[in-house]
Amino acid sequence: MKGVTVKLIRHSIYACFSCLFAFSVNAAPSANVVILMDASGSVGDEAFEDEKRYVAELASSYQLEQAQVGVIRYSTGAQVIHSLGDNQDRDALASKIAETEFVKGRTHTRTAVELAMDEFDMYSLDPNHKRILVLLTDGNPYPLETQGVCDLAGALNARSISTVAILVGPSINQGNLSCITEEGGLVLSNDFSQIGHDMSDGGHATFKPALLHDFDLDSLHNNDELLTDSDFDGLPDYIDSDDDGDGVLTLAEDSNADGNVLNDDSDRDGIADYLDSEVTPFAVDAVAGPDQYVLDRVTLSGYNSTVEAGFENAEFTWTIEQKCMSDMLCEPAFDVNGVVVDIELASQGEYIATLFIEDVNGVSHSDSLRIAAYGHAYTQEQVDAMIAAAIADYKANDPRLQRKKHKIERLKKRLHKKKTRQQVLESWVETLKSRIVALKQRLDIEKERRLILLERQAQN
């Protein structure tokens, strides 16, 4: 690396931490994907061929080391075309899809979803593997009374199955399928030939690119990759597991192992590694240190950056800032002046060291570097605080919990309305009772008046 150099203490611990989070290209499949193909009569022969082409392209986009793929055709009933337990050779899978016949019939969506759950139950046994269900359809479940799927949401959630529904055509009631997808898990398209490809029509989107799941398992949502083909290989990035075409899977270019490939730029050229086919990683030199009270002692040197930029006689300021999940666990940012500085990092985690250089004429230059500090384990108090913060963040952002909260709020409003109506009814009943009492009093008075008149008439 050119520019800033850094020395870290406890290099062996840092190296082991990196090994723990390394991605192995030869690892076992990390996901199981089942695709449901609609072969009901409303699809039609020509559209069914377009649907098969899309399913074949989607299935082949998953590399063997990433996922097992299953395909189910459904109309009146459902049949497994390719099981999760079958040979996962992608050419054989493509041949099976190409040979699939258009059978016509009704739209038995529930039957297909239940068959898919059976596939997951039988062949997706590792709880750490992603389970993805992709449902393609051009119509509503029919008959809805027996083929509706909303009551299967609990069974899907219990199996940790994420569902994407691709709805083709204008006649579908989205509510019949959105109930089994996560928020944003619906894709709308005019016809099967336009899914994921013909995205524009005179400058206007032909379907709304809703929030999709991660089809190519590269940690990037499909809606962020629908319109790009970074390596110009003919595959849109959302189904390309190697976006820059450098032979390294996108997921493997998460060099800091934080699950986000967007913030990894090893050669600091402004291009994220997963889009940069020529990455030159920076080197880290490290020596041991004796201080047991400081997690890491770091020596930062800006000589290379200074000489290259022509700032041999200038003012140097280092800003050290920790990246953390909450202020409670964060070491405050601090500045240090000097070309070469020794700093002590009192908290475990990742830091950003930024060097600002400015000469007497006001000309400036900046450079930055990531620092990993993993000197010893967290205390129990820190672990408890992190867990609490993670749970709070999950509750605040989980769309399923948000939907439940909204449902509870709607129920509260309905109960409030019912309570208000009850109160109005009770008030009306009380008013009616008062009127009845007043009427009885008037009748009693009238009765006494008539008795008096009768007595006078009798006397006369």
Coordinates of C-alpha atoms in Angstrom, one line a residue:
M1 CA 0.0 0.0 0.0
K2 CA 1.2 3.5 -0.7
G3 CA 0.5 6.3 1.8
V4 CA -0.1 5.7 5.5
T5 CA 1.6 2.8 7.2
V6 CA 0.6 1.3 10.5
K7 CA 2.1 -1.0 13.1
L8 CA -0.2 -3.1 15.4
I9 CA 0.4 -4.9 18.6
R10 CA -0.8 -8.6 19.0
H11 CA -0.5 -9.3 15.3
S12 CA -1.1 -13.0 15.8
I13 CA -4.5 -12.3 17.5
Y14 CA -5.5 -10.0 14.7
A15 CA -4.5 -12.6 12.1
C16 CA -6.5 -15.3 13.8
F17 CA -9.6 -13.1 14.0
S18 CA -9.3 -12.6 10.2
C19 CA -9.0 -16.3 9.7
L20 CA -12.2 -17.0 11.6
F21 CA -14.2 -14.8 9.3
A22 CA -12.5 -15.8 6.0
F23 CA -14.9 -17.0 3.3
S24 CA -14.1 -20.3 1.7
V25 CA -15.0 -20.7 -1.9
N26 CA -15.0 -24.5 -1.5
A27 CA -17.4 -24.4 1.5
A28 CA -20.6 -26.4 1.5
P29 CA -23.7 -24.7 0.0
S30 CA -24.9 -21.9 2.3
A31 CA -28.5 -21.7 1.1
N32 CA -31.5 -23.7 -0.3
V33 CA -33.7 -22.1 -2.9
V34 CA -37.0 -23.5 -4.2
I35 CA -38.6 -21.8 -7.3
L36 CA -42.3 -22.2 -7.9
M37 CA -43.3 -22.1 -11.6
D38 CA -46.9 -21.2 -12.5
A39 CA -48.2 -23.5 -15.3
S40 CA -51.9 -22.6 -15.0
G41 CA -54.0 -22.0 -18.1
S42 CA -54.0 -18.2 -17.8
V43 CA -50.2 -18.2 -18.4
G44 CA -50.3 -19.4 -22.0
D45 CA -47.8 -21.3 -24.1
E46 CA -45.6 -18.4 -25.2
A47 CA -45.5 -16.8 -21.7
F48 CA -44.6 -20.1 -20.1
E49 CA -41.6 -20.4 -22.4
D50 CA -40.5 -16.9 -21.2
E51 CA -41.1 -18.0 -17.6
K52 CA -38.9 -21.1 -18.1
R53 CA -36.1 -19.0 -19.5
Y54 CA -36.2 -16.7 -16.5
V55 CA -36.3 -19.6 -14.0
A56 CA -33.3 -21.3 -15.8
E57 CA -31.3 -18.1 -15.7
L58 CA -32.2 -17.6 -12.0
A59 CA -31.3 -21.2 -11.1
S60 CA -28.0 -21.1 -13.0
S61 CA -27.0 -17.9 -11.3
Y62 CA -26.4 -19.7 -8.0
Q63 CA -23.0 -21.3 -8.0
L64 CA -22.7 -24.9 -6.8
E65 CA -20.7 -23.9 -3.7
Q66 CA -23.5 -21.4 -2.8
A67 CA -26.8 -23.1 -3.0
Q68 CA -28.9 -26.1 -3.6
V69 CA -31.8 -25.3 -6.0
G70 CA -35.2 -27.0 -6.4
V71 CA -37.9 -26.3 -8.9
I72 CA -41.7 -27.0 -8.6
R73 CA -44.3 -26.7 -11.3
Y74 CA -47.9 -26.0 -10.2
S75 CA -51.3 -25.7 -11.8
T76 CA -54.0 -28.1 -10.7
G77 CA -51.8 -29.7 -8.2
A78 CA -48.0 -29.4 -8.0
Q79 CA -45.0 -31.6 -9.1
V80 CA -41.3 -31.4 -8.2
I81 CA -39.3 -30.9 -11.4
H82 CA -36.0 -30.8 -9.6
S83 CA -35.6 -31.6 -6.0
L84 CA -33.2 -30.0 -3.5
G85 CA -31.9 -33.5 -3.0
D86 CA -31.2 -34.1 -6.8
N87 CA -27.9 -33.8 -8.5
Q88 CA -27.1 -30.1 -8.5
D89 CA -25.3 -30.0 -11.8
R90 CA -26.5 -26.7 -13.3
D91 CA -26.6 -28.1 -16.9
A92 CA -28.8 -31.0 -15.8
L93 CA -31.1 -28.5 -14.0
A94 CA -31.3 -26.3 -17.0
S95 CA -32.3 -29.3 -19.2
K96 CA -35.0 -30.3 -16.8
I97 CA -36.5 -26.8 -16.8
A98 CA -36.3 -26.6 -20.6
E99 CA -38.2 -30.0 -20.9
T100 CA -40.9 -28.9 -18.5
E101 CA -44.3 -29.0 -20.2
F102 CA -47.1 -26.5 -20.0
V103 CA -50.0 -28.4 -18.4
K104 CA -52.7 -25.7 -17.9
G105 CA -55.3 -26.0 -15.2
R106 CA -56.1 -24.0 -12.0
T107 CA -53.7 -22.0 -9.8
H108 CA -53.1 -24.3 -6.8
T109 CA -50.7 -21.9 -5.0
R110 CA -51.2 -23.5 -1.6
T111 CA -50.5 -26.9 -2.8
A112 CA -47.2 -25.7 -4.3
V113 CA -46.1 -23.8 -1.2
E114 CA -46.8 -26.9 1.0
L115 CA -44.8 -29.1 -1.4
A116 CA -41.9 -26.5 -1.2
M117 CA -42.1 -26.7 2.7
D118 CA -41.8 -30.5 2.4
E119 CA -38.7 -30.0 0.3
F120 CA -37.1 -27.7 2.9
D121 CA -38.1 -30.1 5.7
M122 CA -36.5 -33.1 3.9
Y123 CA -33.3 -31.6 2.4
S124 CA -32.6 -28.3 4.2
L125 CA -31.5 -29.6 7.6
D126 CA -28.8 -27.1 8.6
P127 CA -30.4 -24.2 10.5
N128 CA -27.6 -21.9 9.5
H129 CA -28.5 -22.2 5.8
K130 CA -30.7 -19.6 4.2
R131 CA -34.0 -20.8 2.9
I132 CA -35.4 -18.9 0.0
L133 CA -38.8 -19.5 -1.7
V134 CA -39.4 -17.7 -5.1
L135 CA -43.0 -17.8 -6.2
L136 CA -43.9 -16.8 -9.8
T137 CA -47.5 -16.4 -10.8
D138 CA -49.8 -14.5 -13.1
G139 CA -53.0 -15.1 -11.1
N140 CA -54.6 -15.3 -7.7
P141 CA -54.8 -18.6 -5.8
Y142 CA -57.8 -20.5 -7.1
P143 CA -60.1 -21.4 -5.6
L144 CA -59.2 -19.0 -2.9
E145 CA -61.2 -20.8 -0.3
T146 CA -59.0 -23.9 -0.5
Q147 CA -55.8 -22.5 -2.1
G148 CA -55.3 -19.3 -0.1
V149 CA -51.8 -19.1 1.5
C150 CA -52.1 -16.4 4.1
D151 CA -52.5 -18.9 7.0
L152 CA -49.2 -20.5 5.9
A153 CA -47.2 -17.5 7.0
G154 CA -46.6 -18.9 10.5
A155 CA -45.4 -22.2 9.1
L156 CA -43.0 -20.4 6.7
N157 CA -41.7 -18.2 9.5
A158 CA -41.2 -21.2 11.8
R159 CA -39.0 -22.7 9.1
S160 CA -37.1 -19.4 8.6
I161 CA -38.2 -19.4 4.9
S162 CA -37.9 -16.0 3.2
T163 CA -40.4 -15.6 0.4
V164 CA -40.3 -13.5 -2.7
A165 CA -43.4 -13.3 -4.9
I166 CA -43.0 -12.2 -8.5
L167 CA -46.5 -11.1 -9.7
V168 CA -47.0 -10.9 -13.5
G169 CA -49.9 -9.0 -15.0
P170 CA -52.5 -6.5 -13.6
S171 CA -55.2 -8.9 -12.3
I172 CA -53.5 -10.1 -9.1
N173 CA -54.7 -9.1 -5.7
Q174 CA -51.4 -8.4 -3.9
G175 CA -53.0 -9.0 -0.5
N176 CA -53.4 -12.7 -1.4
L177 CA -49.6 -13.1 -1.5
S178 CA -48.0 -10.2 0.4
C179 CA -49.2 -11.9 3.6
I180 CA -46.4 -14.6 3.2
T181 CA -43.6 -12.2 2.1
E182 CA -41.6 -9.9 4.2
E183 CA -42.1 -6.1 3.7
G184 CA -41.1 -5.2 0.1
G185 CA -41.0 -8.9 -1.0
L186 CA -43.3 -8.4 -4.0
V187 CA -42.1 -7.7 -7.6
L188 CA -44.6 -6.5 -10.1
S189 CA -44.1 -7.1 -13.9
N190 CA -46.2 -6.6 -17.0
D191 CA -45.2 -10.1 -18.4
F192 CA -42.8 -12.9 -17.9
S193 CA -40.4 -11.7 -20.6
Q194 CA -39.7 -8.4 -18.6
I195 CA -38.7 -9.9 -15.2
G196 CA -35.3 -8.5 -14.2
H197 CA -34.4 -7.4 -17.8
D198 CA -36.6 -5.0 -19.7
M199 CA -36.7 -2.5 -16.9
S200 CA -37.6 0.7 -18.9
D201 CA -40.2 1.8 -21.4
G202 CA -39.7 5.3 -22.7
G203 CA -37.9 6.2 -19.5
H204 CA -40.5 4.8 -17.2
A205 CA -40.1 1.7 -15.1
T206 CA -42.4 -1.1 -16.4
F207 CA -42.5 -2.6 -12.9
K208 CA -41.7 -1.3 -9.4
P209 CA -38.4 -2.8 -8.3
A210 CA -39.5 -3.8 -4.8
L211 CA -37.1 -4.8 -2.1
L212 CA -36.0 -8.3 -3.1
H213 CA -34.1 -10.9 -1.3
D214 CA -30.5 -11.6 -2.1
F215 CA -30.8 -13.9 -5.1
D216 CA -27.1 -14.3 -5.7
L217 CA -26.2 -14.5 -2.0
D218 CA -23.6 -11.7 -2.1
S219 CA -25.1 -9.8 0.9
L220 CA -26.4 -7.1 -1.5
H221 CA -30.2 -6.7 -1.9
N222 CA -31.4 -7.3 -5.5
N223 CA -33.1 -3.9 -5.8
D224 CA -29.6 -2.3 -5.5
E225 CA -28.3 -4.4 -8.3
L226 CA -31.2 -4.7 -10.8
L227 CA -30.0 -2.1 -13.3
T228 CA -26.2 -2.8 -13.3
D229 CA -23.9 -5.3 -15.0
S230 CA -20.5 -4.2 -13.5
D231 CA -18.3 -6.7 -15.4
F232 CA -20.3 -6.6 -18.6
D233 CA -20.7 -10.4 -18.7
G234 CA -24.4 -10.3 -19.7
L235 CA -25.6 -11.2 -16.2
P236 CA -27.2 -8.3 -14.1
D237 CA -25.4 -7.9 -10.8
Y238 CA -28.4 -9.2 -8.8
I239 CA -27.9 -12.7 -10.2
D240 CA -24.1 -12.5 -10.6
S241 CA -22.2 -13.8 -7.5
D242 CA -18.9 -12.2 -8.9
D243 CA -19.9 -8.7 -9.7
D244 CA -16.5 -7.4 -10.9
G245 CA -15.5 -10.6 -12.7
D246 CA -12.2 -11.0 -11.0
G247 CA -12.7 -14.6 -10.0
V248 CA -13.4 -13.8 -6.4
L249 CA -16.9 -14.1 -5.2
T250 CA -18.5 -10.8 -4.1
L251 CA -19.2 -12.3 -0.6
A252 CA -15.5 -13.2 -0.2
E253 CA -14.4 -9.5 -0.7
D254 CA -15.7 -8.5 2.7
S255 CA -12.2 -8.0 4.0
N256 CA -13.2 -6.6 7.4
A257 CA -15.8 -9.4 7.9
D258 CA -18.6 -7.1 9.0
G259 CA -21.1 -8.5 6.6
N260 CA -21.1 -5.3 4.4
V261 CA -19.1 -5.4 1.2
L262 CA -19.8 -1.7 0.5
N263 CA -17.3 -0.4 3.0
D264 CA -14.3 -2.6 1.9
D265 CA -11.8 -0.6 -0.2
S266 CA -8.4 -2.3 0.4
D267 CA -6.4 -0.1 -1.9
R268 CA -8.3 3.0 -1.0
D269 CA -8.9 4.0 -4.7
G270 CA -12.5 5.0 -4.0
I271 CA -13.9 1.8 -5.5
A272 CA -15.3 -1.0 -3.3
D273 CA -13.4 -4.2 -3.6
Y274 CA -16.4 -6.2 -4.9
L275 CA -16.5 -3.8 -7.9
D276 CA -12.7 -3.4 -8.2
S277 CA -11.1 -6.1 -10.4
E278 CA -7.6 -4.8 -9.6
V279 CA -7.3 -4.6 -5.8
T280 CA -3.9 -4.1 -4.2
P281 CA -4.4 -4.8 -0.4
F282 CA -2.3 -2.8 2.1
A283 CA 0.3 -4.5 4.2
V284 CA 0.3 -4.4 8.0
D285 CA 3.5 -4.7 10.1
A286 CA 3.1 -5.6 13.8
V287 CA 5.2 -6.0 16.9
A288 CA 4.3 -7.3 20.4
G289 CA 3.8 -5.0 23.4
P290 CA 3.8 -5.6 27.1
D291 CA 1.1 -3.3 28.3
Q292 CA -1.8 -5.4 29.7
Y293 CA -4.1 -2.5 30.5
V294 CA -4.4 -1.2 26.9
L295 CA -6.0 -3.4 24.3
D296 CA -3.6 -2.2 21.6
R297 CA -0.8 0.2 21.2
V298 CA -0.4 1.4 17.6
T299 CA 2.3 3.3 15.8
L300 CA 1.1 5.4 12.9
S301 CA 3.5 6.8 10.3
G302 CA 2.6 9.3 7.6
Y303 CA 6.0 9.6 6.0
N304 CA 5.0 7.9 2.7
S305 CA 1.9 10.0 2.3
T306 CA 3.9 13.2 3.2
V307 CA 6.7 12.6 0.7
E308 CA 4.5 11.6 -2.2
A309 CA 2.3 14.6 -1.6
G310 CA 5.1 17.1 -1.2
F311 CA 4.3 18.1 2.3
E312 CA 7.7 17.5 4.0
N313 CA 7.4 20.7 6.1
A314 CA 3.7 20.9 7.1
E315 CA 1.3 20.4 10.0
F316 CA 0.1 16.9 10.6
T317 CA -3.1 15.9 12.5
W318 CA -4.3 12.4 13.1
T319 CA -8.0 11.9 13.9
I320 CA -8.7 8.5 15.6
E321 CA -12.4 7.5 15.6
Q322 CA -13.9 4.2 16.6
K323 CA -16.7 2.5 14.7
C324 CA -19.2 1.0 17.2
M325 CA -22.8 0.1 17.6
S326 CA -23.6 2.7 20.3
D327 CA -22.1 5.7 22.1
M328 CA -22.1 3.7 25.4
L329 CA -19.5 1.2 24.0
C330 CA -17.6 3.8 22.0
E331 CA -14.2 5.3 22.8
P332 CA -14.5 9.1 22.1
A333 CA -12.7 10.4 19.0
F334 CA -9.4 12.1 19.6
D335 CA -6.7 14.0 17.7
V336 CA -2.9 13.5 17.8
N337 CA -0.3 15.8 16.1
G338 CA 2.9 14.6 14.4
V339 CA 4.2 12.7 11.4
V340 CA 4.8 9.5 13.5
V341 CA 2.6 9.0 16.6
D342 CA 2.1 6.3 19.2
I343 CA -1.5 5.9 20.3
E344 CA -3.2 3.6 22.8
L345 CA -6.7 2.1 21.9
A346 CA -8.7 1.5 25.1
S347 CA -11.6 -0.3 23.5
Q348 CA -11.9 -3.4 21.3
G349 CA -13.1 -3.0 17.8
E350 CA -12.4 -1.2 14.5
Y351 CA -11.0 2.3 14.3
I352 CA -10.4 4.7 11.4
A353 CA -7.2 6.7 11.5
T354 CA -7.4 9.8 9.2
L355 CA -4.3 11.9 8.6
F356 CA -4.8 15.6 7.6
I357 CA -1.8 17.4 6.2
E358 CA -1.7 21.2 5.5
D359 CA 1.2 23.4 4.6
V360 CA 1.7 27.1 5.3
N361 CA 0.1 28.1 2.1
G362 CA -3.2 26.3 3.0
V363 CA -2.7 23.4 0.6
S364 CA -4.0 20.2 2.1
H365 CA -4.0 16.5 1.7
S366 CA -5.7 13.6 3.6
D367 CA -5.2 9.9 3.9
S368 CA -6.9 7.2 6.0
L369 CA -6.6 3.6 7.2
R370 CA -8.6 1.0 9.1
I371 CA -7.2 -0.3 12.4
A372 CA -8.4 -3.5 14.0
A373 CA -8.0 -3.7 17.8
Y374 CA -8.7 -7.1 19.3
G375 CA -6.4 -7.4 22.3
H376 CA -8.6 -9.3 24.7
A377 CA -12.2 -10.4 25.2
Y378 CA -15.1 -8.1 26.1
T379 CA -16.2 -7.9 29.7
Q380 CA -19.5 -9.5 30.7
E381 CA -21.0 -6.0 31.1
Q382 CA -20.0 -5.0 27.6
V383 CA -21.4 -8.3 26.2
D384 CA -24.7 -7.7 28.0
A385 CA -24.9 -4.1 26.8
M386 CA -24.2 -5.2 23.2
I387 CA -26.8 -7.9 23.3
A388 CA -29.4 -5.4 24.7
A389 CA -28.4 -2.9 22.0
A390 CA -28.7 -5.5 19.3
I391 CA -32.1 -6.7 20.5
A392 CA -33.4 -3.1 20.7
D393 CA -32.1 -2.4 17.1
Y394 CA -33.8 -5.7 15.9
K395 CA -37.1 -4.8 17.5
A396 CA -36.9 -1.3 16.1
N397 CA -36.2 -2.4 12.5
D398 CA -37.7 -5.9 12.1
P399 CA -40.5 -5.4 9.6
R400 CA -42.5 -8.3 11.0
L401 CA -42.5 -6.7 14.4
Q402 CA -43.4 -3.4 12.9
R403 CA -46.4 -5.0 11.1
K404 CA -47.5 -6.6 14.4
K405 CA -47.2 -3.2 16.1
H406 CA -49.3 -1.6 13.4
K407 CA -51.8 -4.4 13.7
I408 CA -52.0 -3.9 17.5
E409 CA -52.5 -0.2 17.1
R410 CA -55.3 -0.8 14.6
L411 CA -56.9 -3.2 17.1
K412 CA -56.6 -0.6 19.8
K413 CA -58.3 2.0 17.6
R414 CA -61.1 -0.5 16.8
L415 CA -61.6 -1.3 20.5
H416 CA -61.6 2.4 21.3
K417 CA -64.3 3.0 18.7
K418 CA -66.3 0.1 20.1
K419 CA -65.9 1.5 23.6
T420 CA -67.0 4.9 22.5
R421 CA -70.1 3.4 20.8
Q422 CA -70.8 1.4 24.0
Q423 CA -70.6 4.6 26.0
V424 CA -72.9 6.4 23.6
L425 CA -75.4 3.5 23.8
E426 CA -75.3 3.5 27.6
S427 CA -75.9 7.3 27.6
W428 CA -78.9 6.9 25.2
V429 CA -80.3 4.1 27.5
E430 CA -80.0 6.4 30.5
T431 CA -81.7 9.2 28.6
L432 CA -84.5 6.8 27.6
K433 CA -84.9 5.7 31.2
S434 CA -85.2 9.4 32.3
R435 CA -87.9 10.0 29.7
I436 CA -89.9 6.9 30.8
V437 CA -89.8 8.2 34.5
A438 CA -90.9 11.6 33.4
L439 CA -93.7 10.1 31.4
K440 CA -94.9 8.0 34.3
Q441 CA -94.9 11.1 36.5
R442 CA -97.1 12.9 33.9
L443 CA -99.4 10.0 33.7
D444 CA -99.8 9.9 37.5
I445 CA -100.6 13.6 37.5
E446 CA -103.2 13.2 34.8
K447 CA -104.7 10.3 36.7
E448 CA -105.1 12.4 39.9
R449 CA -106.6 15.3 37.9
R450 CA -109.3 13.0 36.4
L451 CA -110.1 11.5 39.8
I452 CA -110.7 15.0 41.1
L453 CA -113.0 15.8 38.2
L454 CA -115.0 12.7 38.7
E455 CA -115.4 13.4 42.5
R456 CA -116.7 16.9 41.7
Q457 CA -119.2 15.6 39.1
A458 CA -120.4 13.1 41.6
Q459 CA -121.0 15.8 44.3
N460 CA -123.0 17.9 41.8

